[in-house]
Coordinates of C-alpha atoms and ligand atoms in Angstrom, one line a residue:
M835 CA 0.0 0.0 0.0
A836 CA 1.4 3.4 -0.9
T837 CA 1.5 5.7 2.1
T838 CA 0.3 8.7 0.1
R839 CA -3.1 7.1 -0.5
R840 CA -5.3 7.0 2.6
P841 CA -6.7 3.5 3.1
L842 CA -10.4 3.1 2.8
I843 CA -12.3 0.4 4.6
A844 CA -15.8 0.4 3.2
G845 CA -18.7 -1.6 4.6
N846 CA -21.3 -2.7 2.2
W847 CA -24.3 -3.7 4.2
K848 CA -26.2 -4.9 1.1
M849 CA -29.9 -5.6 2.0
N850 CA -29.3 -5.9 5.7
L851 CA -30.3 -3.7 8.8
D852 CA -33.4 -1.6 8.7
H853 CA -33.3 2.0 9.8
L854 CA -33.7 1.2 13.5
Q855 CA -31.1 -1.4 13.4
S856 CA -28.8 0.8 11.5
I857 CA -28.9 3.4 14.3
A858 CA -28.0 0.8 17.0
F859 CA -25.3 -0.6 14.7
V860 CA -23.6 2.8 14.0
Q861 CA -23.7 3.7 17.7
K862 CA -22.0 0.5 18.7
L863 CA -19.5 0.9 15.8
A864 CA -18.6 4.4 16.9
W865 CA -18.1 3.2 20.5
A866 CA -16.0 0.3 19.4
L867 CA -13.7 2.6 17.3
K868 CA -13.3 5.0 20.2
D869 CA -12.7 2.0 22.6
K870 CA -9.9 0.7 20.3
K871 CA -8.4 4.1 19.8
F872 CA -9.0 4.1 16.1
H873 CA -7.4 7.0 14.2
E874 CA -9.5 8.3 11.4
Q875 CA -6.4 10.2 10.0
E876 CA -4.8 6.9 9.4
V877 CA -7.8 5.0 7.9
E878 CA -11.1 6.1 6.4
V879 CA -14.1 4.0 7.5
T880 CA -17.3 4.3 5.6
V881 CA -20.6 2.5 5.7
F882 CA -23.0 1.8 2.9
P883 CA -26.5 1.2 4.3
P884 CA -29.6 0.5 2.3
F885 CA -31.3 3.7 1.0
T886 CA -34.0 3.6 3.7
D887 CA -31.4 3.9 6.4
L888 CA -29.4 6.8 5.0
R889 CA -31.3 9.7 6.7
S890 CA -31.1 8.0 10.1
V891 CA -27.4 7.2 9.8
Q892 CA -26.7 10.7 8.5
T893 CA -28.5 12.3 11.5
L894 CA -26.5 10.2 13.9
I895 CA -23.1 10.8 12.3
N896 CA -23.7 14.6 12.0
A897 CA -25.1 15.0 15.5
D898 CA -22.3 13.2 17.3
N899 CA -19.6 14.0 14.7
L900 CA -18.7 10.4 14.4
P901 CA -15.5 9.2 12.6
V902 CA -17.5 7.3 10.0
G903 CA -18.3 8.2 6.5
L904 CA -21.6 7.6 4.6
G905 CA -22.2 6.2 1.1
A906 CA -25.0 4.6 -0.9
Q907 CA -25.1 1.2 -2.6
D908 CA -26.3 2.4 -6.0
L909 CA -27.8 5.4 -7.8
S910 CA -29.8 6.1 -11.0
P911 CA -28.1 7.3 -14.1
H912 CA -30.9 9.9 -14.3
D913 CA -31.4 13.1 -12.3
E914 CA -35.3 13.2 -12.0
G915 CA -38.4 12.1 -13.6
A916 CA -40.4 9.0 -14.5
H917 CA -38.0 6.3 -13.1
T918 CA -40.0 4.4 -10.5
G919 CA -38.0 3.1 -7.7
D920 CA -34.8 4.8 -8.7
I921 CA -32.8 7.2 -6.5
P922 CA -30.8 10.0 -8.1
G923 CA -27.4 11.3 -7.1
V924 CA -28.7 14.7 -6.0
F925 CA -30.8 13.0 -3.3
L926 CA -27.8 11.2 -2.0
K927 CA -25.7 14.3 -1.9
A928 CA -28.5 16.0 0.1
L929 CA -28.1 13.2 2.7
D930 CA -24.4 14.0 3.0
C931 CA -23.3 10.8 1.2
S932 CA -19.7 11.1 0.0
Y933 CA -19.5 7.9 -1.9
V934 CA -21.7 5.6 -4.0
V935 CA -21.0 2.0 -5.0
V936 CA -21.5 1.5 -8.8
G937 CA -21.5 -1.7 -10.8
H938 CA -21.5 -4.1 -7.9
S939 CA -21.5 -7.7 -9.4
E940 CA -24.9 -8.3 -7.6
R941 CA -26.5 -5.4 -9.5
R942 CA -24.8 -6.5 -12.8
A943 CA -26.3 -9.9 -12.2
D944 CA -29.7 -9.2 -10.6
H945 CA -30.5 -6.0 -12.8
H946 CA -28.5 -6.9 -15.9
E947 CA -26.4 -3.8 -15.6
D948 CA -23.9 -3.8 -18.5
D949 CA -20.7 -1.7 -18.8
S950 CA -22.4 1.2 -20.5
H951 CA -25.1 1.4 -17.9
V952 CA -22.5 1.3 -15.2
A953 CA -20.5 4.1 -16.9
A954 CA -23.8 6.3 -17.1
K955 CA -24.1 5.8 -13.3
V956 CA -20.5 6.8 -12.7
V957 CA -21.1 9.9 -14.8
A958 CA -24.2 10.7 -12.9
A959 CA -22.3 10.3 -9.5
L960 CA -19.6 12.6 -10.6
R961 CA -22.2 15.1 -11.8
H962 CA -23.5 15.4 -8.2
G963 CA -20.1 15.5 -6.5
L964 CA -20.2 11.9 -5.2
I965 CA -17.1 9.7 -5.4
P966 CA -18.1 6.5 -7.3
I967 CA -16.6 3.2 -6.0
V968 CA -16.5 1.4 -9.4
C969 CA -16.7 -2.4 -8.9
V970 CA -15.2 -4.7 -11.4
G971 CA -14.4 -8.4 -11.3
E972 CA -14.5 -11.7 -13.1
T973 CA -16.7 -14.7 -12.6
S974 CA -15.2 -18.2 -12.1
E975 CA -16.1 -18.9 -15.7
D976 CA -14.3 -15.7 -16.9
L977 CA -11.3 -16.7 -14.8
E978 CA -11.1 -20.1 -16.4
R979 CA -11.6 -18.7 -19.9
Y980 CA -9.6 -15.3 -19.9
G981 CA -7.5 -15.4 -16.7
A982 CA -8.0 -12.9 -13.9
S983 CA -7.3 -9.4 -15.3
K984 CA -9.0 -9.2 -18.7
I985 CA -12.7 -8.8 -17.6
P986 CA -11.9 -6.3 -14.7
V987 CA -9.6 -4.3 -16.9
D988 CA -12.2 -4.2 -19.8
Q989 CA -15.0 -3.2 -17.3
L990 CA -12.8 -0.3 -15.9
A991 CA -11.7 0.8 -19.3
A992 CA -15.4 1.1 -20.4
V993 CA -15.9 3.6 -17.4
L994 CA -12.7 5.6 -17.9
A995 CA -13.5 6.2 -21.5
E996 CA -16.7 8.1 -20.4
I997 CA -15.4 10.3 -17.5
P998 CA -13.4 13.4 -17.7
Q999 CA -9.6 13.5 -16.8
G1000 CA -9.2 14.5 -13.2
S1001 CA -12.4 12.8 -11.9
E1002 CA -12.1 11.5 -8.4
F1003 CA -13.1 7.8 -8.2
V1004 CA -12.2 4.6 -6.3
V1005 CA -11.9 1.2 -7.9
A1006 CA -13.0 -2.0 -6.1
Y1007 CA -11.6 -5.2 -7.5
E1008 CA -14.0 -7.9 -6.5
P1009 CA -13.7 -11.3 -8.1
V1010 CA -17.2 -12.6 -8.2
W1011 CA -16.2 -16.1 -7.0
A1012 CA -14.7 -14.6 -3.9
I1013 CA -17.9 -12.6 -2.9
G1014 CA -19.7 -14.2 0.0
S1015 CA -18.0 -17.5 -0.7
G1016 CA -15.5 -17.5 2.2
Q1017 CA -12.9 -18.1 -0.4
A1018 CA -10.9 -14.9 -0.8
A1019 CA -8.4 -14.3 -3.5
T1020 CA -4.7 -14.7 -2.3
P1021 CA -2.9 -11.3 -1.8
D1022 CA -0.8 -12.2 -4.8
Q1023 CA -3.8 -12.8 -7.0
A1024 CA -5.5 -9.5 -5.8
E1025 CA -2.2 -7.5 -6.1
D1026 CA -1.8 -8.7 -9.8
V1027 CA -5.2 -7.5 -10.8
C1028 CA -5.1 -4.3 -8.8
K1029 CA -1.8 -3.5 -10.4
A1030 CA -3.3 -4.1 -13.9
L1031 CA -6.2 -1.9 -12.9
R1032 CA -3.8 0.9 -11.8
E1033 CA -2.0 0.6 -15.2
T1034 CA -5.3 0.9 -17.0
I1035 CA -6.0 4.2 -15.1
R1036 CA -2.4 5.3 -16.1
E1037 CA -3.2 4.5 -19.8
H1038 CA -6.4 6.4 -19.9
H1039 CA -6.1 9.2 -17.3
G1040 CA -2.3 9.6 -16.8
D1041 CA 0.2 9.3 -14.0
E1042 CA -1.3 11.5 -11.4
A1043 CA -4.7 9.7 -11.5
A1044 CA -3.0 6.3 -11.5
D1045 CA -0.8 7.2 -8.5
S1046 CA -3.6 9.0 -6.5
T1047 CA -6.6 6.7 -7.2
R1048 CA -7.3 4.1 -4.4
V1049 CA -7.9 0.5 -5.6
L1050 CA -9.6 -1.7 -3.1
Y1051 CA -9.9 -5.5 -2.9
G1052 CA -13.3 -7.0 -2.0
G1053 CA -14.3 -10.7 -1.6
S1054 CA -14.5 -12.5 1.8
V1055 CA -12.2 -10.0 3.5
K1056 CA -12.0 -10.7 7.3
S1057 CA -9.8 -9.5 10.2
T1058 CA -7.7 -12.6 9.8
N1059 CA -6.8 -11.9 6.1
I1060 CA -6.9 -8.0 5.7
A1061 CA -3.2 -7.7 6.7
G1062 CA -2.0 -9.8 3.8
F1063 CA -3.9 -7.5 1.3
M1064 CA -2.8 -4.3 2.9
K1065 CA 0.9 -5.1 2.7
R1066 CA 0.7 -5.1 -1.1
D1067 CA 1.7 -2.0 -3.1
N1068 CA -1.4 -1.6 -5.2
I1069 CA -4.1 -2.4 -2.6
D1070 CA -5.4 0.6 -0.8
G1071 CA -8.2 -0.8 1.3
A1072 CA -11.2 -3.2 1.2
L1073 CA -14.8 -3.3 0.2
V1074 CA -16.2 -5.6 2.9
G1075 CA -19.6 -7.3 2.8
G1076 CA -20.5 -9.9 5.3
A1077 CA -17.8 -9.0 7.9
S1078 CA -19.0 -5.3 7.9
L1079 CA -22.2 -6.5 9.7
D1080 CA -20.2 -7.6 12.8
V1081 CA -19.0 -4.6 14.7
D1082 CA -16.0 -6.2 16.4
E1083 CA -14.9 -7.9 13.1
F1084 CA -15.3 -4.6 11.1
V1085 CA -13.4 -2.6 13.7
A1086 CA -10.6 -5.3 13.7
I1087 CA -10.4 -4.9 9.8
A1088 CA -10.3 -1.1 10.1
R1089 CA -7.5 -1.4 12.7
F1090 CA -5.2 -3.3 10.3
P1091 CA -2.3 -0.9 10.7
H1092 CA -2.0 -2.2 14.3
H1093 CA -1.4 -5.8 13.1
V1094 CA 0.5 -5.3 10.0
S1095 CA 3.9 -3.8 9.3
L1096 CA 3.7 -1.8 6.1
D1097 CA 7.5 -1.5 5.6
Ligands
PEP200 C1 -19.3 -7.4 -1.4 O1 -20.5 -7.6 -1.4 O2 -18.8 -6.4 -1.9 C2 -18.3 -8.3 -0.7 C3 -17.1 -8.2 -0.8 O3 -18.9 -9.3 0.1 P1 -18.2 -10.3 1.1 O4 -17.1 -9.4 1.9 O5 -19.3 -10.8 2.0 O6 -17.5 -11.3 0.3

């Protein structure tokens, strides 16, 4: 991990915790971070609750000035109008969301989101001052057929072609076979693909973007394997699903600098 990039530990709650549960969870999370002497200057921690929780979590974070950031799990490519069930970026920005996850493999699979749809969502996020976390990753069939890097690199290139130079975004490499399976990629596997993704940014948006953009790994990250990923040069944090729903486990992941030497 390059020391100039502030690590990001992002908790994707998926479709878990209603608005009441979200309040109890974030209160507990804030207490646990404080208790464990977590330093927000060292590591950025952000949660991604369901849409219906955002207002409750925003109110709590703002009222108590908690060291926890807020993001949404998706957004519409549109800004307003006849799009039943969709949520535009402008509404997320109004709730103090800083980030939005775009192109998660579960949305690509469940909602048939292709690369051009994902790119349109990334453009919409940037239009509203949100930092998109662009998720890319190969299925096990892709892995067998094309190797690990080709699909994630192609998915990222499709987005980079549509956004202006200088845009701030985060990339999350999430091999689909590693999500929720308990079978994480090895740090070597993850580093190889994250490095290829960084070089793709360099090719499309230049050195400054490549060197400053955070590339996360996601897929069965736990407190027991985070250190191995964070030791690598091209991995700047993690997108965490299941383990982000357990306060102690999530805090232990966020405290990785205390159990990893980054020399
Ligand atoms: C995810 O959903 O982005 C994810 C990485 O899930 P998990 O950590 O449960 O594998």
